[in-house]
Every structure is written in C-alpha cells, then in structure tokens.
Short mmCIF file of C-alpha atoms and ligand atoms in Angstrom, two decimals:
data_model
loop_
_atom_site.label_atom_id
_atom_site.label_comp_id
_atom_site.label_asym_id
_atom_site.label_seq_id
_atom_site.Cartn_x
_atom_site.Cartn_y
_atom_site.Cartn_z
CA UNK A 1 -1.29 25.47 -11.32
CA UNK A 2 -4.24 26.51 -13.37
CA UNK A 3 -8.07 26.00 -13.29
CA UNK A 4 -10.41 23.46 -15.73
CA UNK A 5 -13.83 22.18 -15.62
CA UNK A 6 -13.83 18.14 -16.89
CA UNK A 7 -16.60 17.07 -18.32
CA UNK A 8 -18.69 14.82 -20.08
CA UNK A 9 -17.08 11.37 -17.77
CA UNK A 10 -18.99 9.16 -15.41
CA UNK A 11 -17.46 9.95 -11.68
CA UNK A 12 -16.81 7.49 -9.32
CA UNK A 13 -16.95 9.80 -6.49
CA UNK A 14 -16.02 6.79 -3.95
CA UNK A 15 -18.88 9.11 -1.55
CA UNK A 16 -22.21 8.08 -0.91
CA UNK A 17 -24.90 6.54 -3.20
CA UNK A 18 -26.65 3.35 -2.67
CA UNK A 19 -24.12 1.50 -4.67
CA UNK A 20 -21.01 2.67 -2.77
CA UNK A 21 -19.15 3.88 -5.81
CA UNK A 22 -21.24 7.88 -5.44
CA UNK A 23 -21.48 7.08 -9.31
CA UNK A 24 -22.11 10.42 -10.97
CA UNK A 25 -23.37 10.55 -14.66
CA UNK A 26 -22.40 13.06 -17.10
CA UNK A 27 -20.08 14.68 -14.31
CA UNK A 28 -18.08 18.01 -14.21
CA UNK A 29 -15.31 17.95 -12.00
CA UNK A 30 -13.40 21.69 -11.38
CA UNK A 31 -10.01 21.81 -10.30
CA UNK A 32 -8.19 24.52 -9.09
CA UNK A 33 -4.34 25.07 -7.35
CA UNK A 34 -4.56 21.23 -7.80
CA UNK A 35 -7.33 20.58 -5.56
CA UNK A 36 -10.72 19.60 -6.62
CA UNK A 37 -13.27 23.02 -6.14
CA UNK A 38 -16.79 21.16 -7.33
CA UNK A 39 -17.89 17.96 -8.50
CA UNK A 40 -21.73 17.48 -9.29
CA UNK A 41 -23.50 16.77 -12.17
CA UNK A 42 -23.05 18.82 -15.57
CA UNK A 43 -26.40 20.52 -15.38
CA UNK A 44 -25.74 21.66 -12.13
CA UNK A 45 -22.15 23.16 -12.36
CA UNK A 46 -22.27 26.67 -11.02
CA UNK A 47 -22.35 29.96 -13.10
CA UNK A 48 -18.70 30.89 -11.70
CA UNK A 49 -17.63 27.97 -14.00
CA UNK A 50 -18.48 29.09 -16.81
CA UNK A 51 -15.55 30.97 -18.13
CA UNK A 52 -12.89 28.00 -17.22
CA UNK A 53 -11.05 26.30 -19.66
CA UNK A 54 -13.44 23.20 -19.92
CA UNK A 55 -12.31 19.46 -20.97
CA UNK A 56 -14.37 16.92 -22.34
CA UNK A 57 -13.35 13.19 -21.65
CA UNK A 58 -15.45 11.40 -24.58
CA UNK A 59 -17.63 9.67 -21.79
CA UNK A 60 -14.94 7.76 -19.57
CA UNK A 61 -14.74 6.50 -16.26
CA UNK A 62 -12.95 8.48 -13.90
CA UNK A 63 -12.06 7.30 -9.85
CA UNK A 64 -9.67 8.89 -7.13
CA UNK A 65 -6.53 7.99 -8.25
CA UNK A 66 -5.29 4.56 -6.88
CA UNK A 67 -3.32 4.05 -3.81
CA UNK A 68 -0.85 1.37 -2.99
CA UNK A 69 -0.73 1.35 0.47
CA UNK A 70 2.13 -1.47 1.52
CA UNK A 71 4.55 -2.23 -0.63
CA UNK A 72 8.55 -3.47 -0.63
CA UNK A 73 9.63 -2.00 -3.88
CA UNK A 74 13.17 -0.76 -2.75
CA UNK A 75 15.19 -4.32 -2.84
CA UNK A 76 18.24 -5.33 -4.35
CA UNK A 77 18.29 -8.51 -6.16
CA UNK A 78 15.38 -11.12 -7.23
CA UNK A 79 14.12 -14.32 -6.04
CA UNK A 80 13.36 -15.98 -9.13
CA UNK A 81 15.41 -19.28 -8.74
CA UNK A 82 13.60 -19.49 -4.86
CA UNK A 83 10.39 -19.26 -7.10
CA UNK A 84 11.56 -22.51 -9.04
CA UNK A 85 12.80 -24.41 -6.18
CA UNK A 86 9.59 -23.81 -4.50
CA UNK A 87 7.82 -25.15 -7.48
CA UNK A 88 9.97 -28.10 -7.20
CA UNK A 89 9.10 -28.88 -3.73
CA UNK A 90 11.53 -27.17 -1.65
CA UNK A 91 10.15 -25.16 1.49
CA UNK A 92 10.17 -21.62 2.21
CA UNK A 93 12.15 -22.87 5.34
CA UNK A 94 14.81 -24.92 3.35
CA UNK A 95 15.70 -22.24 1.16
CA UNK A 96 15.58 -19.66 3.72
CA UNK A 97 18.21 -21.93 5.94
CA UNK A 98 20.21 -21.79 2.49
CA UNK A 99 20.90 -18.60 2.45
CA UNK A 100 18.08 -17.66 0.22
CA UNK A 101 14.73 -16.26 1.82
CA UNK A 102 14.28 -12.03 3.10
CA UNK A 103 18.59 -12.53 3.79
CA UNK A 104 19.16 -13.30 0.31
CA UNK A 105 17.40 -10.20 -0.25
CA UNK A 106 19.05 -8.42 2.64
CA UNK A 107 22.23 -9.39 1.21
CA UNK A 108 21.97 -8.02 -2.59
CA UNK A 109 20.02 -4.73 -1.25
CA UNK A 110 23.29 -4.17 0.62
CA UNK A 111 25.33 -4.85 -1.94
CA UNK A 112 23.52 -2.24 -3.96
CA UNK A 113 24.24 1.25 -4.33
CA UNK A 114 21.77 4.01 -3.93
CA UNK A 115 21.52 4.22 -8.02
CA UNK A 116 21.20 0.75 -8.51
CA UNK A 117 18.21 0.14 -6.19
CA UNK A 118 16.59 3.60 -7.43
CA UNK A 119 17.51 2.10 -11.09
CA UNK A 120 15.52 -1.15 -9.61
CA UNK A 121 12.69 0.20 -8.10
CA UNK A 122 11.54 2.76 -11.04
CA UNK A 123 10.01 -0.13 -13.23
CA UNK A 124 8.32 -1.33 -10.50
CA UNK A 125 6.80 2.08 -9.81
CA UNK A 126 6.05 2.09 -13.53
CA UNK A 127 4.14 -0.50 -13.59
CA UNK A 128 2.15 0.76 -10.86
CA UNK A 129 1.88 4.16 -12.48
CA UNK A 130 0.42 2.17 -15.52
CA UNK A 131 -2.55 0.98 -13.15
CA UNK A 132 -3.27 4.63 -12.12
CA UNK A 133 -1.48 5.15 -8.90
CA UNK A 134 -0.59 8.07 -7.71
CA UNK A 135 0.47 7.37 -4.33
CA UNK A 136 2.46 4.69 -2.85
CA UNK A 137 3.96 3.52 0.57
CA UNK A 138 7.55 2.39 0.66
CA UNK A 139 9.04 -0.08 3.61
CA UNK A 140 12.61 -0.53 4.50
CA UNK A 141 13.57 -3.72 5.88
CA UNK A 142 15.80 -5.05 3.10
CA UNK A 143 18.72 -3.53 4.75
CA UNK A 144 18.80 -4.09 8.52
CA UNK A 145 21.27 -1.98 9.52
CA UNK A 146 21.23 1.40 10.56
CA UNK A 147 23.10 2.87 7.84
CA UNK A 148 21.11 0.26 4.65
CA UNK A 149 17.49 0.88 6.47
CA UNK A 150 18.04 4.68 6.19
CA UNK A 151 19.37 4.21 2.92
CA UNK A 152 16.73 1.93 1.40
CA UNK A 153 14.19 5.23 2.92
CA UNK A 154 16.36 7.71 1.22
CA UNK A 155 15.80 5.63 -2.24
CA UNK A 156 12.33 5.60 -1.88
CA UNK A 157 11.71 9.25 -0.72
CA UNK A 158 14.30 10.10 -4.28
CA UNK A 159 10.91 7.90 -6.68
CA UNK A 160 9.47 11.17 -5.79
CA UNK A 161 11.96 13.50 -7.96
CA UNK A 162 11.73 10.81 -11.10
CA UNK A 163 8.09 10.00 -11.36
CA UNK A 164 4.88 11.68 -10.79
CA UNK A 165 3.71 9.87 -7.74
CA UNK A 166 3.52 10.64 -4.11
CA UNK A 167 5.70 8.59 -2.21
CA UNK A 168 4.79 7.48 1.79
CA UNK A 169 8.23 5.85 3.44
CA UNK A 170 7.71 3.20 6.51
CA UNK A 171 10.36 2.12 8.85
CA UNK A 172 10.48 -1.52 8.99
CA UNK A 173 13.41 -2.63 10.49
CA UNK A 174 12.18 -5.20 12.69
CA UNK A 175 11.28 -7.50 9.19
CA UNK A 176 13.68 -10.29 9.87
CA UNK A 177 17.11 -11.02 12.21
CA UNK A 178 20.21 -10.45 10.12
CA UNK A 179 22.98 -12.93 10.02
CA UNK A 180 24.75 -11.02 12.66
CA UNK A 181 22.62 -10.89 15.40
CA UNK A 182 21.16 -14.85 14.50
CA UNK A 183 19.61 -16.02 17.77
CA UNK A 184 19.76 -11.91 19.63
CA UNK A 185 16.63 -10.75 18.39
CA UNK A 186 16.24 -8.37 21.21
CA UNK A 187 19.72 -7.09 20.69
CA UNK A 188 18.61 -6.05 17.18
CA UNK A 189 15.85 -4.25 18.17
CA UNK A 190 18.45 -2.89 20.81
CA UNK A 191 21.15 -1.73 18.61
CA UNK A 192 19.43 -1.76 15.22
CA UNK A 193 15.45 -1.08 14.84
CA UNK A 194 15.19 1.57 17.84
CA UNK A 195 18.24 3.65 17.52
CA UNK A 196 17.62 3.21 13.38
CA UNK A 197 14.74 5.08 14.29
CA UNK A 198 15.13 7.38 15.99
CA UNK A 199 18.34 8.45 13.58
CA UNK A 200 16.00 8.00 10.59
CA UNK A 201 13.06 10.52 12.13
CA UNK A 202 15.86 12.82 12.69
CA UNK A 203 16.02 13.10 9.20
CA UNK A 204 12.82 13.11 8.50
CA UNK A 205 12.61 9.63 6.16
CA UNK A 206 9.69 8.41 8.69
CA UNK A 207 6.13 8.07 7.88
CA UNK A 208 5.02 5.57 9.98
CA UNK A 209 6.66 3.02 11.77
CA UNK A 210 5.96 -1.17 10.71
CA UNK A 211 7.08 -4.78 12.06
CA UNK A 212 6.50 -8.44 11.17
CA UNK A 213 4.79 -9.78 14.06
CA UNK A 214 5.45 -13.43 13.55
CA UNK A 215 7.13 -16.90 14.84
CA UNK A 216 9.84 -16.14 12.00
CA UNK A 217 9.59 -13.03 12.40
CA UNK A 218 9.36 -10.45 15.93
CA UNK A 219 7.56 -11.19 19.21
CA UNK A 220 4.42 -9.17 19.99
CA UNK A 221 6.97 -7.99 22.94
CA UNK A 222 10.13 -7.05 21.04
CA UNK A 223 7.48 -4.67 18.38
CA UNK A 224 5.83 -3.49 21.48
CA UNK A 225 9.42 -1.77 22.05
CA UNK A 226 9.34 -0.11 18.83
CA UNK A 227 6.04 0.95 18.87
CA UNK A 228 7.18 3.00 22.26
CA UNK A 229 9.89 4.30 20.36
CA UNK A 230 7.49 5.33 17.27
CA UNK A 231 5.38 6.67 20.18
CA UNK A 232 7.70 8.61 21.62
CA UNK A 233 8.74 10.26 18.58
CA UNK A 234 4.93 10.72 17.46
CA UNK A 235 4.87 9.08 14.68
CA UNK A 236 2.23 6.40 13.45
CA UNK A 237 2.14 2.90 13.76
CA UNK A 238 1.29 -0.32 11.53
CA UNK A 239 1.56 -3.97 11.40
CA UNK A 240 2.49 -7.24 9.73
CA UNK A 241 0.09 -9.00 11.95
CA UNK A 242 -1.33 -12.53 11.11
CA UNK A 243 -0.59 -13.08 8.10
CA UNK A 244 1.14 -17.07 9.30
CA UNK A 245 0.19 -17.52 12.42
CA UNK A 246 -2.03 -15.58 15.58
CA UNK A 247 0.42 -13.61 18.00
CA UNK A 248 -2.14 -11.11 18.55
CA UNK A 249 -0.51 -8.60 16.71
CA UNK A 250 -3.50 -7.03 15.41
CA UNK A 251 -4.75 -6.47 19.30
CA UNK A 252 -1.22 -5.26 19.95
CA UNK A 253 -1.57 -2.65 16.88
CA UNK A 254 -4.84 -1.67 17.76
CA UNK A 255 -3.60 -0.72 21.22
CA UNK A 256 -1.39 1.04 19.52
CA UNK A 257 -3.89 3.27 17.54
CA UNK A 258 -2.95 1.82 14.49
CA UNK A 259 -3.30 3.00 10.73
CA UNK A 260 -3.30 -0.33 9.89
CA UNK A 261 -3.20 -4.20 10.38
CA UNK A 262 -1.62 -6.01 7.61
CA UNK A 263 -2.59 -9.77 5.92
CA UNK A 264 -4.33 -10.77 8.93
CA UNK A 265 -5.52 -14.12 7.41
CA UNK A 266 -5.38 -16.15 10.44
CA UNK A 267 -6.77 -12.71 12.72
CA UNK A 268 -9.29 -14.14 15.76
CA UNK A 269 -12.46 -13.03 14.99
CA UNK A 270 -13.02 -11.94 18.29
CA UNK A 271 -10.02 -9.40 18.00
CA UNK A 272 -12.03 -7.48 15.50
CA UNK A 273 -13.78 -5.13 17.50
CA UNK A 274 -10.36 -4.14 18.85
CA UNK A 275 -9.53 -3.22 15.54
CA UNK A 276 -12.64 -1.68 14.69
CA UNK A 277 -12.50 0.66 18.34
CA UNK A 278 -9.08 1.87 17.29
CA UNK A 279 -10.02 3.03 13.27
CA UNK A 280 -7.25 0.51 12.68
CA UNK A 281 -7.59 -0.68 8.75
CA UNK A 282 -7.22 -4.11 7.71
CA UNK A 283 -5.22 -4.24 4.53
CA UNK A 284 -5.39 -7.30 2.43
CA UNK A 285 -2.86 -8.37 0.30
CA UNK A 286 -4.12 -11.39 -1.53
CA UNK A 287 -0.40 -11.26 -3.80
CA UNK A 288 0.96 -12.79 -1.15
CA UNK A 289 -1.97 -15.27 -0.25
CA UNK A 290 -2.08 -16.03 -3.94
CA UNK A 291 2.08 -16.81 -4.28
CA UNK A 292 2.32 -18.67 -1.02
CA UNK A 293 -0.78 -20.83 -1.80
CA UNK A 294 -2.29 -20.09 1.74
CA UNK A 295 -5.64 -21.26 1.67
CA UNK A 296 -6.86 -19.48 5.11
CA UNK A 297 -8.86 -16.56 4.68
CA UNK A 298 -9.04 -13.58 6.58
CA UNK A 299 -12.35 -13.30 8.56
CA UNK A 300 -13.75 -10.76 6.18
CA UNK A 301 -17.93 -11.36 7.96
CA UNK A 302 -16.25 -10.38 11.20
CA UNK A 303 -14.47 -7.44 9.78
CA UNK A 304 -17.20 -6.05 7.66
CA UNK A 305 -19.77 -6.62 11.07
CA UNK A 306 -17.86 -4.45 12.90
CA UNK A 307 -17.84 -1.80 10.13
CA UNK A 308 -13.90 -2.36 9.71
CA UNK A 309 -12.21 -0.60 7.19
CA UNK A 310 -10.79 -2.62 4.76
CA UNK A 311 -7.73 -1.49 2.22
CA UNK A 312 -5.99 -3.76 -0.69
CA UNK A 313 -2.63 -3.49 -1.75
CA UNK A 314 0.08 -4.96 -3.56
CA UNK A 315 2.25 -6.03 -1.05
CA UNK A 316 4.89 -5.94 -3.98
CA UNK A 317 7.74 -7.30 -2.33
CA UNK A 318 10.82 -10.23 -4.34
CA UNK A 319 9.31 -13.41 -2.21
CA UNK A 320 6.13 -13.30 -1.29
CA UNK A 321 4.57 -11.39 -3.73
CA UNK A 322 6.40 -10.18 -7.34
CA UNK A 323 3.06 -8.33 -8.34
CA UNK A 324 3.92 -4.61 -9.11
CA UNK A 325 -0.06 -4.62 -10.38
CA UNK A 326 -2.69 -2.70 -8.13
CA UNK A 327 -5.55 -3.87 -10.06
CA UNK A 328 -4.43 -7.60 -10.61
CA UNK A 329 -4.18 -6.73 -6.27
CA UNK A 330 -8.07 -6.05 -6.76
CA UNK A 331 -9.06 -8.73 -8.97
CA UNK A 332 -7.15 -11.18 -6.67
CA UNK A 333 -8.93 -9.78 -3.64
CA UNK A 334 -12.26 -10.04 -5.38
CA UNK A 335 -11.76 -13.67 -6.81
CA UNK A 336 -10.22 -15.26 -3.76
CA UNK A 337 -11.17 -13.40 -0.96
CA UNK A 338 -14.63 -12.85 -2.04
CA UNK A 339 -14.61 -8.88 -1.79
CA UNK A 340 -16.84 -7.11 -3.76
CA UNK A 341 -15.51 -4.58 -7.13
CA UNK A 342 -17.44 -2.11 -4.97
CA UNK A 343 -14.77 -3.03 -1.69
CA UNK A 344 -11.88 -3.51 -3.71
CA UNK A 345 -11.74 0.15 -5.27
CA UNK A 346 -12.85 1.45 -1.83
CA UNK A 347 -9.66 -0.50 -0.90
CA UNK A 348 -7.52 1.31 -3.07
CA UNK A 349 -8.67 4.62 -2.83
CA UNK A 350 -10.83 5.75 0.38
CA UNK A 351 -9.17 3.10 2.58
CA UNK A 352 -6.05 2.96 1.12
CA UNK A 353 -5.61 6.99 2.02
CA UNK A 354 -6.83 6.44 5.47
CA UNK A 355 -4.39 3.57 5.89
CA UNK A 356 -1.53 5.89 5.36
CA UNK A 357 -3.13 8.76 7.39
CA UNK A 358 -4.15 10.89 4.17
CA UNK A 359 -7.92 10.13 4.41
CA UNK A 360 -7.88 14.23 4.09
CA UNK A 361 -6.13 14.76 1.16
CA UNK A 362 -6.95 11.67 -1.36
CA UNK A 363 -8.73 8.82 -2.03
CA UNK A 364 -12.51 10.62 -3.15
CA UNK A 365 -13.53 12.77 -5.86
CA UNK A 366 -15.11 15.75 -3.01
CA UNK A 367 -14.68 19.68 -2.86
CA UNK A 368 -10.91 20.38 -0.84
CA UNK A 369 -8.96 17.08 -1.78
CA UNK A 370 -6.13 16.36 -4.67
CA UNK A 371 -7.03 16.64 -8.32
CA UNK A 372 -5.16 13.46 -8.78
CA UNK A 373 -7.67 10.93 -10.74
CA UNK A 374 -7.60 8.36 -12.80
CA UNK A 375 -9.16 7.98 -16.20
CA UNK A 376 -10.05 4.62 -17.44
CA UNK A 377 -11.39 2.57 -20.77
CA UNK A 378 -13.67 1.09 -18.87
CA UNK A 379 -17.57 1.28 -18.89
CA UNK A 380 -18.18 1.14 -15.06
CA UNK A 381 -16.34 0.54 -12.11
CA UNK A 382 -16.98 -2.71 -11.54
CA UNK A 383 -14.93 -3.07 -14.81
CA UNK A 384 -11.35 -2.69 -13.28
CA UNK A 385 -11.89 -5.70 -10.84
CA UNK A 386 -13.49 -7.93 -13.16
CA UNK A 387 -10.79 -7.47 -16.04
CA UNK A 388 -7.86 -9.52 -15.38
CA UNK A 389 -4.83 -6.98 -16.36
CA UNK A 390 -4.67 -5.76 -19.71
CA UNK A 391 -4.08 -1.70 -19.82
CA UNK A 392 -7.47 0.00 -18.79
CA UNK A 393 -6.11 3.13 -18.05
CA UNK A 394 -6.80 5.81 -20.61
CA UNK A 395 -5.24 8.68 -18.75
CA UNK A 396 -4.52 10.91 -15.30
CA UNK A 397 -5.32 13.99 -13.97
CA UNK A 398 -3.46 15.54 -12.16
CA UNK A 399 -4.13 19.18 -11.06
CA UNK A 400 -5.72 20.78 -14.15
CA UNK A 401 -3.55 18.73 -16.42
CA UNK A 402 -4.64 15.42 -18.43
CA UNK A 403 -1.92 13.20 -19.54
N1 DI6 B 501 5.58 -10.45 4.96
C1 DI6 B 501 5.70 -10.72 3.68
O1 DI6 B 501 4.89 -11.31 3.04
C2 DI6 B 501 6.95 -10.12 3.19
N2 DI6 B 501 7.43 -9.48 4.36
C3 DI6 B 501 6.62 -9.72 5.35
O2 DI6 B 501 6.83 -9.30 6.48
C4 DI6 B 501 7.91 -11.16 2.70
C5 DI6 B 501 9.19 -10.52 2.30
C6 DI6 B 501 10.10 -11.45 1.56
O3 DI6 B 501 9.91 -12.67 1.50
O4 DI6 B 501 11.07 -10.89 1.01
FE1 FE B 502 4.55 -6.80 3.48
#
C-alpha cells in the first residue's frame, strides 16, 4: 500500500473540539501502509508531504468510517409473513408458540447451506457498505447447535474474502432454547453454548462472547456460566441485557468487564454507574425499539451523567429489526431516543470501535489508526442523522485508495 495526501474536505475528526465532531476545515489527511500518518489543517501539513501524490475531494465531508457494532446478518430464511400477522394483531408470543419466532429462523438457517446463507447475507452487507461501513460484528445464534453455531461463524468470518469490510464474529449461542432441549435450558448451555465454545475458540471463529439475558430468553445465572467459560478462554464479553424486561443483566455484564450492554431500554438507573466503572458501552439499537413499537426508553440522563459510552447499531436481525441501514440506525436513535447527530456518529464510529475492543485501530480520523473513511454528499455532519436514507455517500477511503 502506497502513500497520498487528501485534501481540500472538511474532517470530522470524531477528537476534540467544542462541538464533539473535532471538525477540521479545509483538511489534509496523509495516509501511509494504510494507516493515517497526519491530519491537520491544509496550511499546516508538513514539508515531508510535499512530494506525495496529493487528492483533492471537491470540498466533501469526510468521518471515520462507520461501524456496525451488533448485528444478526447470517440467517436463513425471512420473517415477512410474522411481520403481517403482527400487523394483524397476532402477538410475538402466538406466533412464536406457532412455530414462527427466532425457531422459525433457527429452523431455515439450518436448513441452509454454507453458500446459501453467505449468498443471503452479502446484500445485507451491501447495503451496509452503501452507508459507509467498514466494519461490522456478526452473531451466531441462528443455529443452536454445535455444529450450525460454528457454521453460521464460519459464514460470517468468509463476508471478509467477498467484500471490503472488516468482519468481528460473536458467539451467541445462548439466544433462544431449541426445540430439543424445550423446558432444559441449563442442559443447553450444558451440552450446547459452553462446549460450542470452547470448540469454536479452538478454531479461532471467537471475538467475543454474547447472550440474551431475558424471561424468554437466559437467566442472569445460566449466562453467568458462559461468561466463565468466555473467561476462561480470555475472550471478551457482551450482552443482550434489558432490552424487555430488568434481570440485571447489565450489572451482571459489567461484572464481567464488559465491551458492551445491549438495548438496555428498561436498564435501572441506578445500575449505571456499574456500567460506567467497568468502560462497559451501552449500545442502542432503536431498529428494534422502532419494529416492536416499545415505547420505554433507555435512561439516556443517567447514562450520559455517568459519562457512559454510548454506541448505535443496527441490530439487523429477520424479527426484530429488518434494517440493514446504519444511518436510518442514527436517524432513528436521534428522532426517538432523543440523541444528538453529534452522539449518534460518535455511536457509530468512536464508540462503536470501543464496543468491539478496536478503540485502537478505528473509529477517529488521528495519527496511527486505519485509513478507512468515509466520504459523504453532505455539507456537515449533522447532515447524515438528519437525512432520512437516500444515498449520501459519495465515496471511501481506504488506505491510499478512493473508490
Ligand atoms: N434480541 C433481539 O432483538 C433479537 N435477538 C435478541 O436477542 C431478536 C432476534 C429475532 O427475533 O430473530
Ligand atoms: Fe441483537
């Protein structure tokens, strides 16, 4: 990888300044071996620079590249008649005690072969791609067996080899009780979640290790279990944790030196500063809020008192959230959860790396991390929040290439 000098663009450095954003006008950025050397103001670039290949940008925004930090986007399948009997009145619960629900999902992700799921999935990453993401997490949980949770991994891992995007895989077998073990819970986590684990860091497919802490989902004491396992193995931990009901799970994560809590709309305020001790995240996925018509909020005062960080994502998932749109993530998170433009790209950048444990490598435009950015047709920042879809991005950069 070669060297270039970008110029004429207003940076969104995503450090410092008094309006969060470290705007920079008329902004060189160098990049070298794919990592960014300088950023600073035009005037001020360096001598050394001078001989690089330089490359205007006509004036154009340019941020860290977005980050999609919890998604579902290996699944078999799609839920679109649950979406219609929902809208006719039927409950999540009825359809789920139908057959339809995560085991319909389960079922047709099984039923899959690696191809077809890969085939699946690449739109989806598309889409995201479109938004300017260049890095996204990947659960399991669609599978729920040994052999279909390492495959679903093994899927998302192979995005890497067809698209340009960095791909961060999360072991989350403990999403729902399969059919087989209906009413043994603990005998899934027994013969499924923890050995699954362990077999699936053997191979290396494990990130970090997830669970949904919730009445339909795992008690605080069966994740506990995993999280010893992930523990043992040394490998991160993060958390479905309020998102329906309060188990706690967010205390339990934070215990846990968490990367991140997850949903957390019905999160006791007074478990913040748990959160906030740890350097746990709280990712919101307002996708989900938004498509299940919750109309709790998470305790964003309390959060944003205690200095919690605070990351947005997609969620993108077949029930609770079909969005495979980052930025329709931010404008949600803005328009019903009353973050600002300013905390919903710090969401999906700065956060959004730290939430996957890559606060070193991504998420800011500063001297040492990735040259992957995003170029937009936008006139500031605030502009990618406050447009509802539509295609805003102009371009990305990645290394000392702009395509
Ligand atoms: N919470 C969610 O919102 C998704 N998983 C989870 O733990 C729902 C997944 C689905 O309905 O397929
Ligand atoms: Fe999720």
């Amino acid at each position: 990888m070669g060297k270039r000098v970008f110029t004429n663009c207003l940076a969104a450095t995503m450090v410092g300044g008094d309006d969060g954003y470290g705007l920079i006008v008329d902004a060189a950025i160098a990049v070298s071996d794919g990592r960014i050397g300088w950023v600073g103001a035009h005037a001020d670039l360096p001598e050394d620079y001078a001989d690089w290949p330089h490359q205007g940008l006509d004036g154009a925004l340019v941020t860290p590249a977005l980050i999609d930090c919890h998604t579902h986007l290996v699944f078999g399948g799609d839920r679109s008649q649950e979406f219609a009997l929902r809208l006719n009145g039927a409950s999540y619960e009825e359809i789920a005690r139908a057959g339809g629900g995560i085991r319909s999902t389960v079922g047709a992700t099984r039923a899959a072969s690696d191809g077809e799921l890969l085939t699946a999935a690449l739109p989806r990453v598309d889409d995201l791609l479109a938004d300017g993401v260049a890095v996204i997490e990947v659960k399991s949980g669609y599978g729920l067996t040994v052999a279909d949770e390492m495959r679903m991994l093994r899927v998302a891992r192979q995005i890497e080899q067809h698209r340009p995007v960095r791909v961060r895989t999360t072991w989350l077998a403990a999403h729902a009780i399969p059919e087989e073990f209906e009413g043994e819970a603990d005998r899934y986590i027994d013969e499924v979640a923890i050995p699954g684990l362990e077999q699936a860091a053997d191979e290396g497919l494990v990130d970090a290790v997830d669970g949904f802490c919730e009445g339909i989902g795992f008690t605080p004491a069966q994740i506990r279990r995993v999280f010893e396992k992930a523990k043992a193995l040394g490998l991160p931990v993060k958390l479905h944790a309020e998102q329906l009901s309060d188990l706690k799970g967010a205390v339990l994560a934070a215990e846990y030196g968490a990367l991140s809590a997850d949903h957390l709309e019905y999160l006791d305020p007074q478990d913040v500063p748990a959160m906030a001790a740890s350097g746990t995240v709280a990712v919101m996925l307002p996708g989900a809020f938004y498509a299940l018509r919750e109309t709790k909020m998470p305790p964003f005062d309390a959060l944003s008192e205690h200095g919690v960080p605070m990351a947005v994502a997609t969620d993108c998932n077949p029930g609770s959230s079909p969005l495979p749109s980052l930025r329709l993530a931010m404008n949600m998170a803005c328009t019903l959860f009353r973050m600002t433009p300013q905390e919903a790209l710090t969401g999906t950048t700065l956060n959004a790396a730290k939430a996957l444990g890559l606060g070193d490598e991504y998420g800011t435009i500063e001297t040492g991390k990735r040259a992957e950015l995003a170029v937009w047709n936008a006139p500031h920042p605030n502009y990618l929040s406050y447009w509802i879809g539509g295609q805003l991005l102009r371009g990305r950069i990645s290394g000392d290439t702009f395509v």
